[in-house]
């Protein structure tokens, strides 16, 4: 296990026993957001972030990392709006950029699109359609469909830059630290990693995504995390399609298709109906391989809208993601918060879910967001 820190007081104790005011288990978008929010709102806390690999190495680093201002119900829309506000008003603004978006839906779906989108929606102008055709010459919009533009609040996160933020903010980052057991005793939590390093903290946040959680034993007995399904998901890559900086994202909600042009090619999020729920991976699991079947499924999905572009698809990536059965976040015992975004919500909801979890752990209704103090860059 490697521990890095921007502040020498981020952790304490001998090498085999470390102490923090908050330990966050899981270095995806949710865990990173929780650690950063704690540093901003409670600069007196020693905060540690543990990951079995490294921050951003799991589903977060492999996702398209698009923050869309949409939600299927009022609760999700409220969280999305707050997340976008936090992305833009805190230290997270350094890792996001605004993306214009075009959304293609049936004419009769316009009221639902406006209801489910937290930002202003307008009919695409001639200039929008000309730009769309320039970026995707063979893109097919069906009869009875309309193109709408969302000019604000679509964001894209630089996941590598996001992964670098915790150490720079003074969080003690432990890479290669897989938590095998967690127990509550005398008002504190003790965590034991596979490397037999013990961490002690009065507060915990778990954000382990699709990975098998450790045995969590509270003062009252074993606590079972909320139910979740694990799915194998993929994104298609077209390296020959190099986008321009201002090219818009293009979404086809009815087809579960999202086109994200960029400087390194076009990435396509698509739905493969044959990806089934899997048992939760136990222990460290490598990302699954992108196969010829994945490439064929992605090409088939993209060909419904851009057949010539689909023929150019040359690869992609596959990863595990977890899909909460109930709520996207769940609170455990009084001093433990369990966060699960899943279904594309991890990056999108991370700041708002982190804010909610940390407010509860701190025993307040809301935690004020303060500028993060400048750390002294030293290793421990």
PDB file of N, CA and C in Angstrom, residues 233-300:
ATOM      1  N   UNK A 233     -20.727  -3.013 -18.657  1.00  0.00           N
ATOM      2  CA  UNK A 233     -21.150  -1.989 -19.604  1.00  0.00           C
ATOM      3  C   UNK A 233     -19.961  -1.575 -20.471  1.00  0.00           C
ATOM      4  N   UNK A 234     -20.247  -0.916 -21.590  1.00  0.00           N
ATOM      5  CA  UNK A 234     -19.187  -0.603 -22.545  1.00  0.00           C
ATOM      6  C   UNK A 234     -19.430   0.731 -23.218  1.00  0.00           C
ATOM      7  N   UNK A 235     -18.368   1.274 -23.795  1.00  0.00           N
ATOM      8  CA  UNK A 235     -18.445   2.463 -24.635  1.00  0.00           C
ATOM      9  C   UNK A 235     -17.671   2.176 -25.917  1.00  0.00           C
ATOM     10  N   UNK A 236     -18.227   2.606 -27.029  1.00  0.00           N
ATOM     11  CA  UNK A 236     -17.612   2.411 -28.340  1.00  0.00           C
ATOM     12  C   UNK A 236     -16.663   3.568 -28.633  1.00  0.00           C
ATOM     13  N   UNK A 237     -15.595   3.294 -29.399  1.00  0.00           N
ATOM     14  CA  UNK A 237     -14.621   4.323 -29.724  1.00  0.00           C
ATOM     15  C   UNK A 237     -14.396   4.356 -31.233  1.00  0.00           C
ATOM     16  N   UNK A 238     -14.462   5.557 -31.811  1.00  0.00           N
ATOM     17  CA  UNK A 238     -14.176   5.759 -33.227  1.00  0.00           C
ATOM     18  C   UNK A 238     -12.992   6.724 -33.298  1.00  0.00           C
ATOM     19  N   UNK A 239     -11.786   6.185 -33.388  1.00  0.00           N
ATOM     20  CA  UNK A 239     -10.590   7.030 -33.307  1.00  0.00           C
ATOM     21  C   UNK A 239     -10.437   7.928 -34.523  1.00  0.00           C
ATOM     22  N   UNK A 240     -11.007   7.522 -35.651  1.00  0.00           N
ATOM     23  CA  UNK A 240     -10.852   8.326 -36.859  1.00  0.00           C
ATOM     24  C   UNK A 240     -11.725   9.559 -36.906  1.00  0.00           C
ATOM     25  N   UNK A 241     -12.682   9.661 -36.001  1.00  0.00           N
ATOM     26  CA  UNK A 241     -13.588  10.814 -35.985  1.00  0.00           C
ATOM     27  C   UNK A 241     -13.087  11.801 -34.934  1.00  0.00           C
ATOM     28  N   UNK A 242     -12.306  12.774 -35.356  1.00  0.00           N
ATOM     29  CA  UNK A 242     -11.722  13.743 -34.436  1.00  0.00           C
ATOM     30  C   UNK A 242     -12.623  14.968 -34.375  1.00  0.00           C
ATOM     31  N   UNK A 243     -13.122  15.243 -33.183  1.00  0.00           N
ATOM     32  CA  UNK A 243     -14.038  16.356 -33.020  1.00  0.00           C
ATOM     33  C   UNK A 243     -13.325  17.679 -32.821  1.00  0.00           C
ATOM     34  N   UNK A 244     -14.091  18.743 -32.977  1.00  0.00           N
ATOM     35  CA  UNK A 244     -13.602  20.091 -32.711  1.00  0.00           C
ATOM     36  C   UNK A 244     -14.005  20.493 -31.289  1.00  0.00           C
ATOM     37  N   UNK A 245     -13.307  21.455 -30.695  1.00  0.00           N
ATOM     38  CA  UNK A 245     -13.569  21.794 -29.282  1.00  0.00           C
ATOM     39  C   UNK A 245     -15.026  22.131 -28.982  1.00  0.00           C
ATOM     40  N   UNK A 246     -15.717  22.762 -29.946  1.00  0.00           N
ATOM     41  CA  UNK A 246     -17.085  23.202 -29.664  1.00  0.00           C
ATOM     42  C   UNK A 246     -18.149  22.273 -30.225  1.00  0.00           C
ATOM     43  N   UNK A 247     -17.768  21.120 -30.720  1.00  0.00           N
ATOM     44  CA  UNK A 247     -18.773  20.177 -31.213  1.00  0.00           C
ATOM     45  C   UNK A 247     -19.699  19.771 -30.073  1.00  0.00           C
ATOM     46  N   UNK A 248     -21.008  19.730 -30.322  1.00  0.00           N
ATOM     47  CA  UNK A 248     -21.938  19.383 -29.240  1.00  0.00           C
ATOM     48  C   UNK A 248     -22.023  17.879 -29.003  1.00  0.00           C
ATOM     49  N   UNK A 249     -22.402  17.526 -27.800  1.00  0.00           N
ATOM     50  CA  UNK A 249     -22.822  16.162 -27.528  1.00  0.00           C
ATOM     51  C   UNK A 249     -24.147  15.948 -28.252  1.00  0.00           C
ATOM     52  N   UNK A 250     -24.405  14.719 -28.663  1.00  0.00           N
ATOM     53  CA  UNK A 250     -25.670  14.417 -29.322  1.00  0.00           C
ATOM     54  C   UNK A 250     -26.303  13.225 -28.613  1.00  0.00           C
ATOM     55  N   UNK A 251     -27.518  13.408 -28.120  1.00  0.00           N
ATOM     56  CA  UNK A 251     -28.204  12.366 -27.344  1.00  0.00           C
ATOM     57  C   UNK A 251     -29.470  11.918 -28.049  1.00  0.00           C
ATOM     58  N   UNK A 252     -29.674  10.608 -28.057  1.00  0.00           N
ATOM     59  CA  UNK A 252     -30.904   9.990 -28.548  1.00  0.00           C
ATOM     60  C   UNK A 252     -31.486   9.190 -27.383  1.00  0.00           C
ATOM     61  N   UNK A 253     -32.250   9.821 -26.494  1.00  0.00           N
ATOM     62  CA  UNK A 253     -32.740   9.129 -25.289  1.00  0.00           C
ATOM     63  C   UNK A 253     -33.524   7.859 -25.598  1.00  0.00           C
ATOM     64  N   UNK A 254     -34.340   7.863 -26.654  1.00  0.00           N
ATOM     65  CA  UNK A 254     -35.148   6.680 -26.954  1.00  0.00           C
ATOM     66  C   UNK A 254     -34.293   5.495 -27.374  1.00  0.00           C
ATOM     67  N   UNK A 255     -33.097   5.779 -27.900  1.00  0.00           N
ATOM     68  CA  UNK A 255     -32.196   4.713 -28.337  1.00  0.00           C
ATOM     69  C   UNK A 255     -31.118   4.398 -27.302  1.00  0.00           C
ATOM     70  N   UNK A 256     -31.125   5.103 -26.159  1.00  0.00           N
ATOM     71  CA  UNK A 256     -30.063   4.955 -25.162  1.00  0.00           C
ATOM     72  C   UNK A 256     -28.695   5.154 -25.808  1.00  0.00           C
ATOM     73  N   UNK A 257     -28.583   6.190 -26.634  1.00  0.00           N
ATOM     74  CA  UNK A 257     -27.370   6.432 -27.402  1.00  0.00           C
ATOM     75  C   UNK A 257     -26.885   7.852 -27.121  1.00  0.00           C
ATOM     76  N   UNK A 258     -25.594   7.988 -26.802  1.00  0.00           N
ATOM     77  CA  UNK A 258     -24.984   9.295 -26.552  1.00  0.00           C
ATOM     78  C   UNK A 258     -23.678   9.366 -27.315  1.00  0.00           C
ATOM     79  N   UNK A 259     -23.525  10.398 -28.153  1.00  0.00           N
ATOM     80  CA  UNK A 259     -22.323  10.602 -28.948  1.00  0.00           C
ATOM     81  C   UNK A 259     -21.530  11.752 -28.341  1.00  0.00           C
ATOM     82  N   UNK A 260     -20.258  11.487 -28.014  1.00  0.00           N
ATOM     83  CA  UNK A 260     -19.410  12.485 -27.359  1.00  0.00           C
ATOM     84  C   UNK A 260     -18.158  12.695 -28.200  1.00  0.00           C
ATOM     85  N   UNK A 261     -18.159  13.688 -29.095  1.00  0.00           N
ATOM     86  CA  UNK A 261     -16.958  13.938 -29.891  1.00  0.00           C
ATOM     87  C   UNK A 261     -15.873  14.599 -29.060  1.00  0.00           C
ATOM     88  N   UNK A 262     -14.626  14.294 -29.387  1.00  0.00           N
ATOM     89  CA  UNK A 262     -13.502  14.864 -28.659  1.00  0.00           C
ATOM     90  C   UNK A 262     -12.242  14.861 -29.496  1.00  0.00           C
ATOM     91  N   UNK A 263     -11.186  15.391 -28.924  1.00  0.00           N
ATOM     92  CA  UNK A 263      -9.930  15.491 -29.642  1.00  0.00           C
ATOM     93  C   UNK A 263      -9.228  14.176 -29.870  1.00  0.00           C
ATOM     94  N   UNK A 264      -9.650  13.135 -29.154  1.00  0.00           N
ATOM     95  CA  UNK A 264      -9.033  11.818 -29.346  1.00  0.00           C
ATOM     96  C   UNK A 264      -9.986  10.847 -30.033  1.00  0.00           C
ATOM     97  N   UNK A 265     -11.046  11.373 -30.632  1.00  0.00           N
ATOM     98  CA  UNK A 265     -12.001  10.518 -31.322  1.00  0.00           C
ATOM     99  C   UNK A 265     -13.394  10.661 -30.759  1.00  0.00           C
ATOM    100  N   UNK A 266     -14.294   9.883 -31.308  1.00  0.00           N
ATOM    101  CA  UNK A 266     -15.686   9.882 -30.871  1.00  0.00           C
ATOM    102  C   UNK A 266     -15.920   8.722 -29.920  1.00  0.00           C
ATOM    103  N   UNK A 267     -16.548   9.015 -28.786  1.00  0.00           N
ATOM    104  CA  UNK A 267     -16.939   7.961 -27.849  1.00  0.00           C
ATOM    105  C   UNK A 267     -18.460   7.863 -27.842  1.00  0.00           C
ATOM    106  N   UNK A 268     -18.939   6.643 -27.797  1.00  0.00           N
ATOM    107  CA  UNK A 268     -20.371   6.398 -27.922  1.00  0.00           C
ATOM    108  C   UNK A 268     -20.839   5.514 -26.772  1.00  0.00           C
ATOM    109  N   UNK A 269     -21.762   6.025 -26.001  1.00  0.00           N
ATOM    110  CA  UNK A 269     -22.408   5.217 -24.964  1.00  0.00           C
ATOM    111  C   UNK A 269     -23.636   4.573 -25.587  1.00  0.00           C
ATOM    112  N   UNK A 270     -23.750   3.264 -25.426  1.00  0.00           N
ATOM    113  CA  UNK A 270     -24.871   2.552 -26.047  1.00  0.00           C
ATOM    114  C   UNK A 270     -25.348   1.459 -25.112  1.00  0.00           C
ATOM    115  N   UNK A 271     -26.552   0.984 -25.359  1.00  0.00           N
ATOM    116  CA  UNK A 271     -27.140  -0.066 -24.529  1.00  0.00           C
ATOM    117  C   UNK A 271     -27.073  -1.389 -25.266  1.00  0.00           C
ATOM    118  N   UNK A 272     -26.494  -2.389 -24.630  1.00  0.00           N
ATOM    119  CA  UNK A 272     -26.485  -3.741 -25.177  1.00  0.00           C
ATOM    120  C   UNK A 272     -27.462  -4.580 -24.355  1.00  0.00           C
ATOM    121  N   UNK A 273     -28.571  -5.028 -24.946  1.00  0.00           N
ATOM    122  CA  UNK A 273     -29.576  -5.756 -24.156  1.00  0.00           C
ATOM    123  C   UNK A 273     -29.081  -7.099 -23.637  1.00  0.00           C
ATOM    124  N   UNK A 274     -27.927  -7.548 -24.115  1.00  0.00           N
ATOM    125  CA  UNK A 274     -27.432  -8.852 -23.690  1.00  0.00           C
ATOM    126  C   UNK A 274     -26.485  -8.777 -22.497  1.00  0.00           C
ATOM    127  N   UNK A 275     -26.163  -7.557 -22.048  1.00  0.00           N
ATOM    128  CA  UNK A 275     -25.365  -7.455 -20.837  1.00  0.00           C
ATOM    129  C   UNK A 275     -26.262  -7.764 -19.657  1.00  0.00           C
ATOM    130  N   UNK A 276     -25.910  -8.762 -18.918  1.00  0.00           N
ATOM    131  CA  UNK A 276     -26.757  -9.206 -17.815  1.00  0.00           C
ATOM    132  C   UNK A 276     -26.135  -8.848 -16.476  1.00  0.00           C
ATOM    133  N   UNK A 277     -26.971  -8.840 -15.461  1.00  0.00           N
ATOM    134  CA  UNK A 277     -26.451  -8.622 -14.125  1.00  0.00           C
ATOM    135  C   UNK A 277     -25.483  -9.738 -13.769  1.00  0.00           C
ATOM    136  N   UNK A 278     -24.435  -9.360 -13.069  1.00  0.00           N
ATOM    137  CA  UNK A 278     -23.391 -10.300 -12.700  1.00  0.00           C
ATOM    138  C   UNK A 278     -23.284 -10.360 -11.179  1.00  0.00           C
ATOM    139  N   UNK A 279     -22.699 -11.439 -10.649  1.00  0.00           N
ATOM    140  CA  UNK A 279     -22.386 -11.430  -9.212  1.00  0.00           C
ATOM    141  C   UNK A 279     -21.402 -10.304  -8.928  1.00  0.00           C
ATOM    142  N   UNK A 280     -21.529  -9.694  -7.762  1.00  0.00           N
ATOM    143  CA  UNK A 280     -20.612  -8.619  -7.409  1.00  0.00           C
ATOM    144  C   UNK A 280     -19.192  -9.183  -7.355  1.00  0.00           C
ATOM    145  N   UNK A 281     -18.238  -8.572  -8.066  1.00  0.00           N
ATOM    146  CA  UNK A 281     -16.867  -9.088  -8.043  1.00  0.00           C
ATOM    147  C   UNK A 281     -16.312  -9.122  -6.629  1.00  0.00           C
ATOM    148  N   UNK A 282     -15.647 -10.206  -6.288  1.00  0.00           N
ATOM    149  CA  UNK A 282     -15.043 -10.361  -4.961  1.00  0.00           C
ATOM    150  C   UNK A 282     -13.566 -10.037  -5.060  1.00  0.00           C
ATOM    151  N   UNK A 283     -13.112  -9.086  -4.233  1.00  0.00           N
ATOM    152  CA  UNK A 283     -11.707  -8.737  -4.254  1.00  0.00           C
ATOM    153  C   UNK A 283     -11.355  -7.921  -5.485  1.00  0.00           C
ATOM    154  N   UNK A 284     -10.061  -7.661  -5.675  1.00  0.00           N
ATOM    155  CA  UNK A 284      -9.649  -6.865  -6.826  1.00  0.00           C
ATOM    156  C   UNK A 284      -9.909  -7.610  -8.125  1.00  0.00           C
ATOM    157  N   UNK A 285     -10.620  -6.973  -9.041  1.00  0.00           N
ATOM    158  CA  UNK A 285     -10.966  -7.598 -10.309  1.00  0.00           C
ATOM    159  C   UNK A 285     -10.532  -6.672 -11.435  1.00  0.00           C
ATOM    160  N   UNK A 286      -9.846  -7.230 -12.407  1.00  0.00           N
ATOM    161  CA  UNK A 286      -9.437  -6.432 -13.553  1.00  0.00           C
ATOM    162  C   UNK A 286     -10.657  -6.087 -14.402  1.00  0.00           C
ATOM    163  N   UNK A 287     -10.558  -4.967 -15.126  1.00  0.00           N
ATOM    164  CA  UNK A 287     -11.642  -4.604 -16.036  1.00  0.00           C
ATOM    165  C   UNK A 287     -11.770  -5.676 -17.109  1.00  0.00           C
ATOM    166  N   UNK A 288     -12.987  -6.059 -17.478  1.00  0.00           N
ATOM    167  CA  UNK A 288     -13.159  -7.079 -18.515  1.00  0.00           C
ATOM    168  C   UNK A 288     -12.639  -6.568 -19.857  1.00  0.00           C
ATOM    169  N   UNK A 289     -12.360  -7.496 -20.745  1.00  0.00           N
ATOM    170  CA  UNK A 289     -11.823  -7.141 -22.056  1.00  0.00           C
ATOM    171  C   UNK A 289     -12.948  -6.742 -23.011  1.00  0.00           C
ATOM    172  N   UNK A 290     -12.679  -5.770 -23.857  1.00  0.00           N
ATOM    173  CA  UNK A 290     -13.594  -5.367 -24.916  1.00  0.00           C
ATOM    174  C   UNK A 290     -13.457  -6.393 -26.042  1.00  0.00           C
ATOM    175  N   UNK A 291     -14.557  -7.062 -26.371  1.00  0.00           N
ATOM    176  CA  UNK A 291     -14.502  -8.189 -27.297  1.00  0.00           C
ATOM    177  C   UNK A 291     -15.065  -7.827 -28.666  1.00  0.00           C
ATOM    178  N   UNK A 292     -14.916  -8.752 -29.604  1.00  0.00           N
ATOM    179  CA  UNK A 292     -15.500  -8.580 -30.933  1.00  0.00           C
ATOM    180  C   UNK A 292     -17.020  -8.474 -30.846  1.00  0.00           C
ATOM    181  N   UNK A 293     -17.630  -9.186 -29.912  1.00  0.00           N
ATOM    182  CA  UNK A 293     -19.076  -9.085 -29.724  1.00  0.00           C
ATOM    183  C   UNK A 293     -19.479  -7.695 -29.247  1.00  0.00           C
ATOM    184  N   UNK A 294     -18.657  -7.093 -28.358  1.00  0.00           N
ATOM    185  CA  UNK A 294     -18.934  -5.734 -27.903  1.00  0.00           C
ATOM    186  C   UNK A 294     -18.852  -4.757 -29.075  1.00  0.00           C
ATOM    187  N   UNK A 295     -17.832  -4.915 -29.905  1.00  0.00           N
ATOM    188  CA  UNK A 295     -17.670  -4.038 -31.054  1.00  0.00           C
ATOM    189  C   UNK A 295     -18.861  -4.165 -32.002  1.00  0.00           C
ATOM    190  N   UNK A 296     -19.303  -5.394 -32.226  1.00  0.00           N
ATOM    191  CA  UNK A 296     -20.446  -5.612 -33.115  1.00  0.00           C
ATOM    192  C   UNK A 296     -21.716  -4.991 -32.539  1.00  0.00           C
ATOM    193  N   UNK A 297     -21.923  -5.137 -31.227  1.00  0.00           N
ATOM    194  CA  UNK A 297     -23.116  -4.562 -30.597  1.00  0.00           C
ATOM    195  C   UNK A 297     -23.091  -3.036 -30.680  1.00  0.00           C
ATOM    196  N   UNK A 298     -21.927  -2.456 -30.452  1.00  0.00           N
ATOM    197  CA  UNK A 298     -21.816  -1.009 -30.536  1.00  0.00           C
ATOM    198  C   UNK A 298     -22.037  -0.497 -31.950  1.00  0.00           C
ATOM    199  N   UNK A 299     -21.470  -1.206 -32.913  1.00  0.00           N
ATOM    200  CA  UNK A 299     -21.685  -0.806 -34.305  1.00  0.00           C
ATOM    201  C   UNK A 299     -23.162  -0.889 -34.689  1.00  0.00           C
ATOM    202  N   UNK A 300     -23.831  -1.943 -34.239  1.00  0.00           N
ATOM    203  CA  UNK A 300     -25.259  -2.089 -34.545  1.00  0.00           C
ATOM    204  C   UNK A 300     -26.066  -0.930 -33.960  1.00  0.00           C
TER     205      UNK A 300
END
